[in-house]
């Protein structure tokens, strides 16, 4: 069950706390407020705010959820010592920081980019953190019989090796 459905909190108060911290540390009379909407295409009907509407993400009317974000922009730039980081590097850094901070999590899930990140997989294995990371069909997997493509290994398994489990009720029932 997601933490936000169990937690008792005041979303407006949290928003105000974050805003106040930003103004305290970044406040600048020459700053600018920038507003922008971002859309996510959605197939189900259980997510708040989903309806057929225009979303720039698709460039057309789609079943989607549109969020409106207000950004506080100042003259402050990115510090010169800040190096570029790829999505896999940022992902690993964020997960490690969360786990090091004691964020309780039974599993880490990620997409194909995350599954291809050997450093992330090794870090999660070293921490004995449960994880499900997608991999490309041509991802190489080392087994006792050698190194094989992921899709070839899956193709060798008999149908009885699979057990279908529900990840919970979704827009189309249990899946």
Coordinates of N, CA and C in Angstrom, one line a residue:
X1 N 0.9 -1.2 0.0 CA 0.0 0.0 0.0 C 0.9 1.2 0.0
X2 N 0.7 2.2 -0.9 CA 1.5 3.4 -1.0 C 1.4 4.2 0.3
X3 N 2.6 4.8 0.7 CA 2.7 5.5 1.9 C 1.7 6.7 1.9
X4 N 1.4 7.3 0.8 CA 0.6 8.5 0.8 C -0.9 8.2 1.2
X5 N -1.3 6.9 1.0 CA -2.6 6.5 1.4 C -2.8 6.2 2.9
X6 N -1.6 6.0 3.5 CA -1.6 5.7 5.0 C -1.2 6.9 5.8
X7 N -0.4 7.7 5.3 CA 0.1 8.8 6.0 C -0.9 9.9 6.3
X8 N -0.8 10.5 7.4 CA -1.6 11.7 7.7 C -0.7 12.9 7.6
X9 N -1.0 13.7 6.6 CA -0.2 14.9 6.3 C -1.0 15.9 5.6
X10 N -0.5 17.1 5.6 CA -1.2 18.3 5.1 C -0.4 18.7 3.8
X11 N -0.9 18.4 2.6 CA -0.2 18.7 1.4 C 0.1 20.2 1.3
X12 N -0.8 21.0 1.7 CA -0.6 22.5 1.6 C 0.5 22.9 2.5
X13 N 0.6 22.3 3.7 CA 1.6 22.7 4.6 C 3.0 22.3 4.1
X14 N 3.1 21.1 3.5 CA 4.3 20.6 3.0 C 4.8 21.5 1.8
X15 N 3.8 21.8 0.9 CA 4.1 22.7 -0.2 C 4.7 24.1 0.4
X16 N 4.0 24.6 1.4 CA 4.4 25.9 2.0 C 5.8 25.8 2.6
X17 N 6.1 24.6 3.3 CA 7.4 24.4 3.9 C 8.5 24.4 2.8
X18 N 8.3 23.7 1.7 CA 9.3 23.6 0.6 C 9.5 25.0 0.0
X19 N 8.4 25.7 -0.2 CA 8.5 27.1 -0.8 C 9.3 28.0 0.2
X20 N 9.0 28.0 1.5 CA 9.7 28.8 2.4 C 11.1 28.5 2.5
X21 N 11.5 27.2 2.4 CA 12.9 26.8 2.4 C 13.6 27.4 1.1
X22 N 12.9 27.3 0.0 CA 13.5 27.7 -1.3 C 13.7 29.2 -1.2
X23 N 12.8 30.0 -0.7 CA 12.9 31.4 -0.6 C 14.0 31.8 0.4
X24 N 14.1 31.1 1.5 CA 15.1 31.4 2.5 C 16.5 31.2 1.9
X25 N 16.7 30.2 1.1 CA 18.1 29.9 0.6 C 18.3 30.5 -0.8
X26 N 17.3 30.8 -1.6 CA 17.5 31.2 -2.9 C 16.8 32.6 -3.2
X27 N 16.1 33.1 -2.3 CA 15.4 34.3 -2.5 C 16.1 35.4 -3.2
X28 N 15.5 36.0 -4.2 CA 16.2 37.1 -5.0 C 15.1 37.9 -5.6
X29 N 15.2 39.3 -5.4 CA 14.1 40.2 -5.9 C 14.1 40.2 -7.4
X30 N 15.2 39.8 -8.0 CA 15.2 39.8 -9.5 C 14.8 38.4 -10.1
X31 N 14.3 37.5 -9.2 CA 13.9 36.2 -9.6 C 12.6 36.3 -10.5
X32 N 12.3 35.1 -11.1 CA 11.2 35.1 -12.0 C 10.4 33.8 -11.7
X33 N 9.1 33.9 -11.8 CA 8.2 32.7 -11.6 C 7.9 32.2 -13.0
X34 N 8.1 30.9 -13.3 CA 7.8 30.3 -14.6 C 6.8 29.2 -14.4
X35 N 5.7 29.2 -15.1 CA 4.7 28.2 -15.0 C 4.7 27.3 -16.3
X36 N 4.5 26.1 -16.1 CA 4.5 25.2 -17.3 C 3.7 23.9 -16.9
X37 N 2.9 23.4 -17.9 CA 2.2 22.2 -17.7 C 2.9 21.0 -18.4
X38 N 2.9 19.9 -17.8 CA 3.5 18.7 -18.3 C 2.5 17.5 -18.3
X39 N 2.3 16.9 -19.4 CA 1.3 15.8 -19.5 C 1.9 14.4 -19.5
X40 N 1.2 13.5 -18.9 CA 1.5 12.1 -19.0 C 0.4 11.3 -19.6
X41 N 0.6 10.6 -20.6 CA -0.4 9.8 -21.2 C -0.8 8.6 -20.3
X42 N -2.1 8.4 -20.1 CA -2.5 7.4 -19.1 C -3.6 6.5 -19.8
X43 N -3.5 5.2 -19.6 CA -4.5 4.3 -20.2 C -5.6 4.0 -19.3
X44 N -5.4 4.0 -18.0 CA -6.4 3.7 -17.1 C -7.3 4.9 -16.7
X45 N -8.2 4.6 -15.7 CA -9.1 5.6 -15.3 C -9.0 5.8 -13.8
X46 N -8.0 5.3 -13.1 CA -7.9 5.3 -11.7 C -7.0 6.4 -11.2
X47 N -6.2 7.0 -12.1 CA -5.3 8.1 -11.6 C -6.0 9.4 -11.6
X48 N -5.8 10.2 -10.5 CA -6.5 11.5 -10.4 C -6.2 12.4 -11.6
X49 N -7.3 13.0 -12.0 CA -7.1 14.0 -13.1 C -7.0 13.5 -14.5
X50 N -7.2 12.2 -14.7 CA -7.1 11.6 -16.0 C -8.4 11.9 -16.8
X51 N -8.2 12.4 -18.0 CA -9.4 12.6 -18.9 C -8.8 12.8 -20.3
X52 N -9.7 12.8 -21.3 CA -9.3 13.1 -22.6 C -9.0 14.6 -22.7
X53 N -7.8 15.0 -22.9 CA -7.4 16.4 -23.0 C -6.1 16.6 -23.8
X54 N -5.9 17.8 -24.2 CA -4.7 18.1 -25.0 C -3.4 17.9 -24.0
X55 N -2.4 17.3 -24.5 CA -1.1 17.2 -23.8 C 0.0 17.4 -24.9
X56 N 0.9 18.3 -24.5 CA 2.0 18.5 -25.4 C 2.9 17.3 -25.6
X57 N 2.9 16.4 -24.6 CA 3.7 15.2 -24.6 C 3.3 14.4 -25.9
X58 N 2.1 14.3 -26.2 CA 1.6 13.6 -27.4 C 1.4 14.5 -28.6
X59 N 1.2 15.8 -28.3 CA 0.9 16.8 -29.4 C -0.5 16.7 -29.9
X60 N -1.4 16.1 -29.1 CA -2.8 15.9 -29.5 C -3.6 15.6 -28.2
X61 N -4.9 15.5 -28.4 CA -5.8 15.1 -27.3 C -5.7 13.6 -27.1
X62 N -5.4 13.3 -25.9 CA -5.2 11.9 -25.5 C -5.8 11.7 -24.1
X63 N -6.0 10.5 -23.7 CA -6.4 10.2 -22.3 C -5.1 10.5 -21.5
X64 N -5.1 11.5 -20.7 CA -3.8 11.9 -20.0 C -4.1 12.6 -18.7
X65 N -3.0 12.8 -18.0 CA -3.0 13.6 -16.7 C -2.1 14.7 -17.0
X66 N -2.5 15.9 -16.7 CA -1.7 17.1 -16.9 C -1.4 17.8 -15.6
X67 N -0.2 18.0 -15.3 CA 0.3 18.7 -14.0 C 0.8 20.1 -14.4
X68 N 0.5 21.0 -13.5 CA 1.0 22.4 -13.7 C 2.0 22.7 -12.7
X69 N 3.2 23.1 -13.1 CA 4.3 23.3 -12.2 C 4.8 24.8 -12.2
X70 N 5.0 25.3 -11.0 CA 5.6 26.7 -10.9 C 7.0 26.6 -10.5
X71 N 7.9 27.2 -11.2 CA 9.3 27.1 -10.9 C 9.8 28.5 -10.5
X72 N 10.7 28.6 -9.5 CA 11.3 29.8 -9.1 C 12.7 29.9 -9.7
X73 N 12.9 30.9 -10.6 CA 14.1 31.0 -11.4 C 14.9 32.2 -10.9
X74 N 16.1 32.0 -10.6 CA 17.0 33.1 -10.1 C 18.2 33.1 -11.0
X75 N 19.1 34.1 -10.8 CA 20.3 34.2 -11.5 C 21.3 33.1 -11.2
X76 N 21.0 32.4 -10.0 CA 22.0 31.4 -9.6 C 22.1 30.3 -10.7
X77 N 23.2 29.9 -11.0 CA 23.4 28.9 -12.0 C 23.9 27.6 -11.4
X78 N 24.3 26.7 -12.2 CA 24.8 25.4 -11.8 C 26.3 25.7 -11.4
X79 N 26.7 25.3 -10.2 CA 28.1 25.5 -9.7 C 29.1 24.9 -10.7
X80 N 30.2 25.6 -11.0 CA 31.2 25.1 -11.9 C 31.7 23.7 -11.6
X81 N 31.7 23.3 -10.4 CA 32.2 22.0 -10.0 C 31.2 20.9 -10.2
X82 N 30.0 21.2 -10.6 CA 29.0 20.2 -10.8 C 29.2 19.6 -12.2
X83 N 29.4 18.3 -12.2 CA 29.7 17.6 -13.4 C 28.5 17.0 -14.0
X84 N 28.5 16.8 -15.3 CA 27.4 16.2 -16.0 C 27.2 14.7 -15.5
X85 N 26.0 14.3 -15.4 CA 25.7 12.9 -14.9 C 24.6 12.3 -15.8
X86 N 24.8 11.1 -16.2 CA 23.8 10.4 -17.1 C 22.6 10.0 -16.2
X87 N 21.5 9.6 -16.9 CA 20.4 9.0 -16.2 C 20.8 7.9 -15.3
X88 N 21.5 6.9 -15.7 CA 21.9 5.8 -14.9 C 22.7 6.2 -13.6
X89 N 23.6 7.2 -13.8 CA 24.4 7.7 -12.7 C 23.5 8.4 -11.7
X90 N 22.5 9.3 -12.2 CA 21.6 10.0 -11.3 C 20.7 9.0 -10.6
X91 N 20.2 8.0 -11.3 CA 19.3 7.0 -10.7 C 20.0 6.3 -9.6
X92 N 21.2 5.8 -9.8 CA 22.0 5.1 -8.8 C 22.2 6.0 -7.6
X93 N 22.6 7.2 -7.8 CA 22.9 8.2 -6.7 C 21.6 8.4 -5.9
X94 N 20.5 8.6 -6.6 CA 19.2 8.9 -5.8 C 18.8 7.7 -5.0
X95 N 18.9 6.5 -5.5 CA 18.6 5.3 -4.8 C 19.5 5.0 -3.6
X96 N 20.8 5.2 -3.8 CA 21.8 5.0 -2.7 C 21.5 6.0 -1.6
X97 N 21.3 7.3 -2.0 CA 21.0 8.3 -1.0 C 19.7 8.0 -0.2
X98 N 18.7 7.5 -0.9 CA 17.5 7.2 -0.2 C 17.7 6.0 0.8
X99 N 18.4 5.0 0.3 CA 18.6 3.8 1.2 C 19.6 4.2 2.4
X100 N 20.6 5.0 2.1 CA 21.5 5.4 3.1 C 20.8 6.3 4.2
X101 N 19.7 7.0 3.7 CA 19.0 7.9 4.7 C 18.0 7.1 5.5
X102 N 17.9 5.7 5.2 CA 17.0 4.9 6.0 C 15.6 4.9 5.4
X103 N 15.4 5.3 4.2 CA 14.0 5.2 3.6 C 13.7 3.7 3.5
X104 N 12.5 3.3 4.2 CA 12.2 1.9 4.2 C 11.6 1.5 2.8
X105 N 12.2 0.5 2.1 CA 11.7 0.1 0.8 C 12.0 -1.4 0.7
X106 N 11.0 -2.2 0.3 CA 11.2 -3.6 0.2 C 11.8 -3.9 -1.2
X107 N 11.5 -3.1 -2.2 CA 11.9 -3.3 -3.6 C 12.3 -2.1 -4.2
X108 N 13.2 -2.2 -5.3 CA 13.5 -1.2 -6.2 C 13.1 -1.7 -7.6
X109 N 12.4 -0.9 -8.3 CA 12.0 -1.3 -9.7 C 12.5 -0.2 -10.6
X110 N 12.8 -0.6 -11.8 CA 13.3 0.3 -12.8 C 13.1 -0.2 -14.2
X111 N 13.4 0.7 -15.2 CA 13.2 0.4 -16.6 C 14.5 -0.2 -17.2
X112 N 14.5 -0.4 -18.5 CA 15.6 -1.0 -19.2 C 16.9 -0.3 -19.0
X113 N 16.9 1.1 -19.0 CA 18.1 1.8 -18.8 C 18.7 1.5 -17.4
X114 N 17.8 1.3 -16.4 CA 18.3 0.9 -15.1 C 18.8 -0.5 -15.0
X115 N 18.1 -1.4 -15.7 CA 18.5 -2.8 -15.8 C 19.9 -3.0 -16.5
X116 N 20.2 -2.1 -17.4 CA 21.5 -2.1 -18.1 C 22.6 -1.5 -17.3
X117 N 22.3 -0.9 -16.1 CA 23.3 -0.3 -15.3 C 23.9 -1.3 -14.3
X118 N 25.0 -1.9 -14.8 CA 25.7 -2.9 -14.0 C 26.1 -2.4 -12.6
X119 N 26.5 -1.1 -12.5 CA 26.9 -0.6 -11.2 C 25.7 -0.6 -10.2
X120 N 24.5 -0.2 -10.7 CA 23.3 -0.1 -9.9 C 23.0 -1.5 -9.4
X121 N 23.0 -2.5 -10.4 CA 22.6 -3.9 -10.0 C 23.6 -4.4 -8.9
X122 N 24.8 -4.2 -9.1 CA 25.8 -4.6 -8.1 C 25.6 -4.0 -6.8
X123 N 25.3 -2.7 -6.8 CA 25.0 -2.0 -5.5 C 23.8 -2.6 -4.8
X124 N 22.8 -2.8 -5.5 CA 21.5 -3.4 -4.9 C 21.8 -4.8 -4.4
X125 N 22.6 -5.6 -5.2 CA 22.9 -6.9 -4.7 C 23.8 -6.9 -3.5
X126 N 24.7 -6.0 -3.4 CA 25.6 -5.9 -2.2 C 24.8 -5.5 -1.0
X127 N 23.7 -4.7 -1.2 CA 22.9 -4.3 -0.1 C 21.8 -5.3 0.2
X128 N 21.7 -6.4 -0.6 CA 20.7 -7.4 -0.5 C 19.3 -6.7 -0.6
X129 N 19.2 -5.7 -1.5 CA 17.9 -5.0 -1.7 C 17.2 -5.7 -2.8
X130 N 15.9 -6.1 -2.6 CA 15.1 -6.7 -3.6 C 15.0 -5.7 -4.8
X131 N 15.1 -6.2 -6.0 CA 15.0 -5.3 -7.2 C 14.5 -6.1 -8.4
X132 N 13.7 -5.3 -9.2 CA 13.2 -5.8 -10.4 C 13.5 -4.7 -11.5
X133 N 14.5 -5.0 -12.3 CA 14.9 -4.1 -13.3 C 14.8 -4.7 -14.7
X134 N 14.1 -4.0 -15.6 CA 13.9 -4.5 -16.9 C 15.2 -4.6 -17.7
X135 N 15.3 -5.5 -18.6 CA 16.5 -5.6 -19.4 C 16.1 -5.8 -20.9
X136 N 16.9 -5.4 -21.8 CA 16.7 -5.6 -23.2 C 16.7 -7.1 -23.5
X137 N 16.0 -7.5 -24.6 CA 16.0 -8.9 -24.9 C 17.4 -9.4 -25.3
X138 N 18.3 -8.5 -25.7 CA 19.7 -9.0 -26.1 C 20.6 -8.8 -24.9
X139 N 20.1 -8.5 -23.7 CA 21.0 -8.4 -22.5 C 21.7 -9.7 -22.3
X140 N 22.9 -9.7 -22.0 CA 23.7 -10.9 -21.7 C 23.6 -11.3 -20.2
X141 N 23.3 -12.6 -20.0 CA 23.1 -13.1 -18.6 C 24.1 -14.3 -18.5
X142 N 24.9 -14.2 -17.4 CA 25.8 -15.3 -17.1 C 25.2 -16.3 -16.2
X143 N 25.2 -17.6 -16.6 CA 24.7 -18.7 -15.8 C 25.8 -19.7 -15.7
X144 N 25.4 -20.8 -15.0 CA 26.4 -21.9 -14.8 C 26.8 -22.6 -16.2
X145 N 25.9 -22.4 -17.2 CA 26.2 -23.0 -18.5 C 26.8 -22.0 -19.5
X146 N 27.1 -20.8 -19.0 CA 27.8 -19.8 -19.9 C 27.0 -18.5 -20.0
X147 N 27.3 -17.7 -20.9 CA 26.6 -16.4 -21.1 C 25.6 -16.5 -22.3
X148 N 24.4 -16.0 -22.0 CA 23.3 -16.2 -23.0 C 22.5 -14.9 -23.1
X149 N 21.8 -14.7 -24.2 CA 20.9 -13.6 -24.3 C 19.7 -13.8 -23.4
X150 N 19.1 -12.8 -22.8 CA 18.0 -12.9 -21.9 C 16.8 -13.6 -22.6
X151 N 16.5 -13.2 -23.8 CA 15.3 -13.8 -24.5 C 15.6 -15.3 -24.8
X152 N 16.8 -15.7 -25.1 CA 17.1 -17.1 -25.3 C 16.9 -17.9 -24.1
X153 N 17.3 -17.4 -22.9 CA 17.1 -18.1 -21.7 C 15.6 -18.3 -21.4
X154 N 14.9 -17.2 -21.6 CA 13.5 -17.3 -21.3 C 12.8 -18.3 -22.2
X155 N 13.2 -18.3 -23.5 CA 12.6 -19.2 -24.5 C 12.9 -20.6 -24.1
X156 N 13.9 -20.9 -23.4 CA 14.2 -22.3 -23.0 C 13.4 -22.8 -21.8
X157 N 12.8 -21.9 -21.1 CA 12.0 -22.4 -19.9 C 10.7 -23.0 -20.3
X158 N 10.3 -24.1 -19.7 CA 9.0 -24.7 -20.0 C 7.9 -23.8 -19.4
X159 N 6.7 -23.9 -19.9 CA 5.6 -23.0 -19.5 C 5.3 -23.3 -18.0
X160 N 5.5 -24.5 -17.5 CA 5.3 -24.8 -16.1 C 6.2 -24.0 -15.1
X161 N 7.3 -23.4 -15.7 CA 8.3 -22.7 -14.9 C 7.7 -21.3 -14.5
X162 N 6.7 -20.9 -15.2 CA 6.1 -19.6 -14.9 C 4.9 -19.6 -14.0
X163 N 4.9 -18.7 -13.1 CA 3.7 -18.5 -12.2 C 3.3 -17.1 -12.3
X164 N 2.0 -16.9 -12.7 CA 1.5 -15.5 -12.9 C 1.0 -15.0 -11.5
X165 N 1.5 -13.9 -11.1 CA 1.2 -13.2 -9.9 C 0.6 -11.8 -10.1
X166 N -0.3 -11.4 -9.4 CA -0.9 -10.1 -9.5 C -0.1 -9.1 -8.8
X167 N 0.2 -8.0 -9.4 CA 0.9 -6.9 -8.8 C -0.1 -5.9 -8.1
X168 N -1.4 -6.3 -8.1 CA -2.4 -5.5 -7.5 C -3.5 -5.1 -8.5
X169 N -4.6 -4.6 -8.1 CA -5.7 -4.3 -8.9 C -5.4 -3.0 -9.7
X170 N -5.4 -3.0 -11.0 CA -5.2 -1.8 -11.8 C -6.5 -1.4 -12.5
X171 N -6.3 -0.6 -13.5 CA -7.5 -0.1 -14.2 C -8.2 -1.2 -14.9
X172 N -7.6 -2.3 -15.3 CA -8.2 -3.4 -16.0 C -8.3 -4.6 -15.1
X173 N -8.4 -4.4 -13.8 CA -8.5 -5.6 -12.9 C -7.1 -6.0 -12.4
X174 N -7.0 -7.2 -11.8 CA -5.7 -7.7 -11.4 C -4.9 -8.1 -12.6
X175 N -3.6 -7.7 -12.6 CA -2.8 -8.0 -13.7 C -1.5 -8.6 -13.4

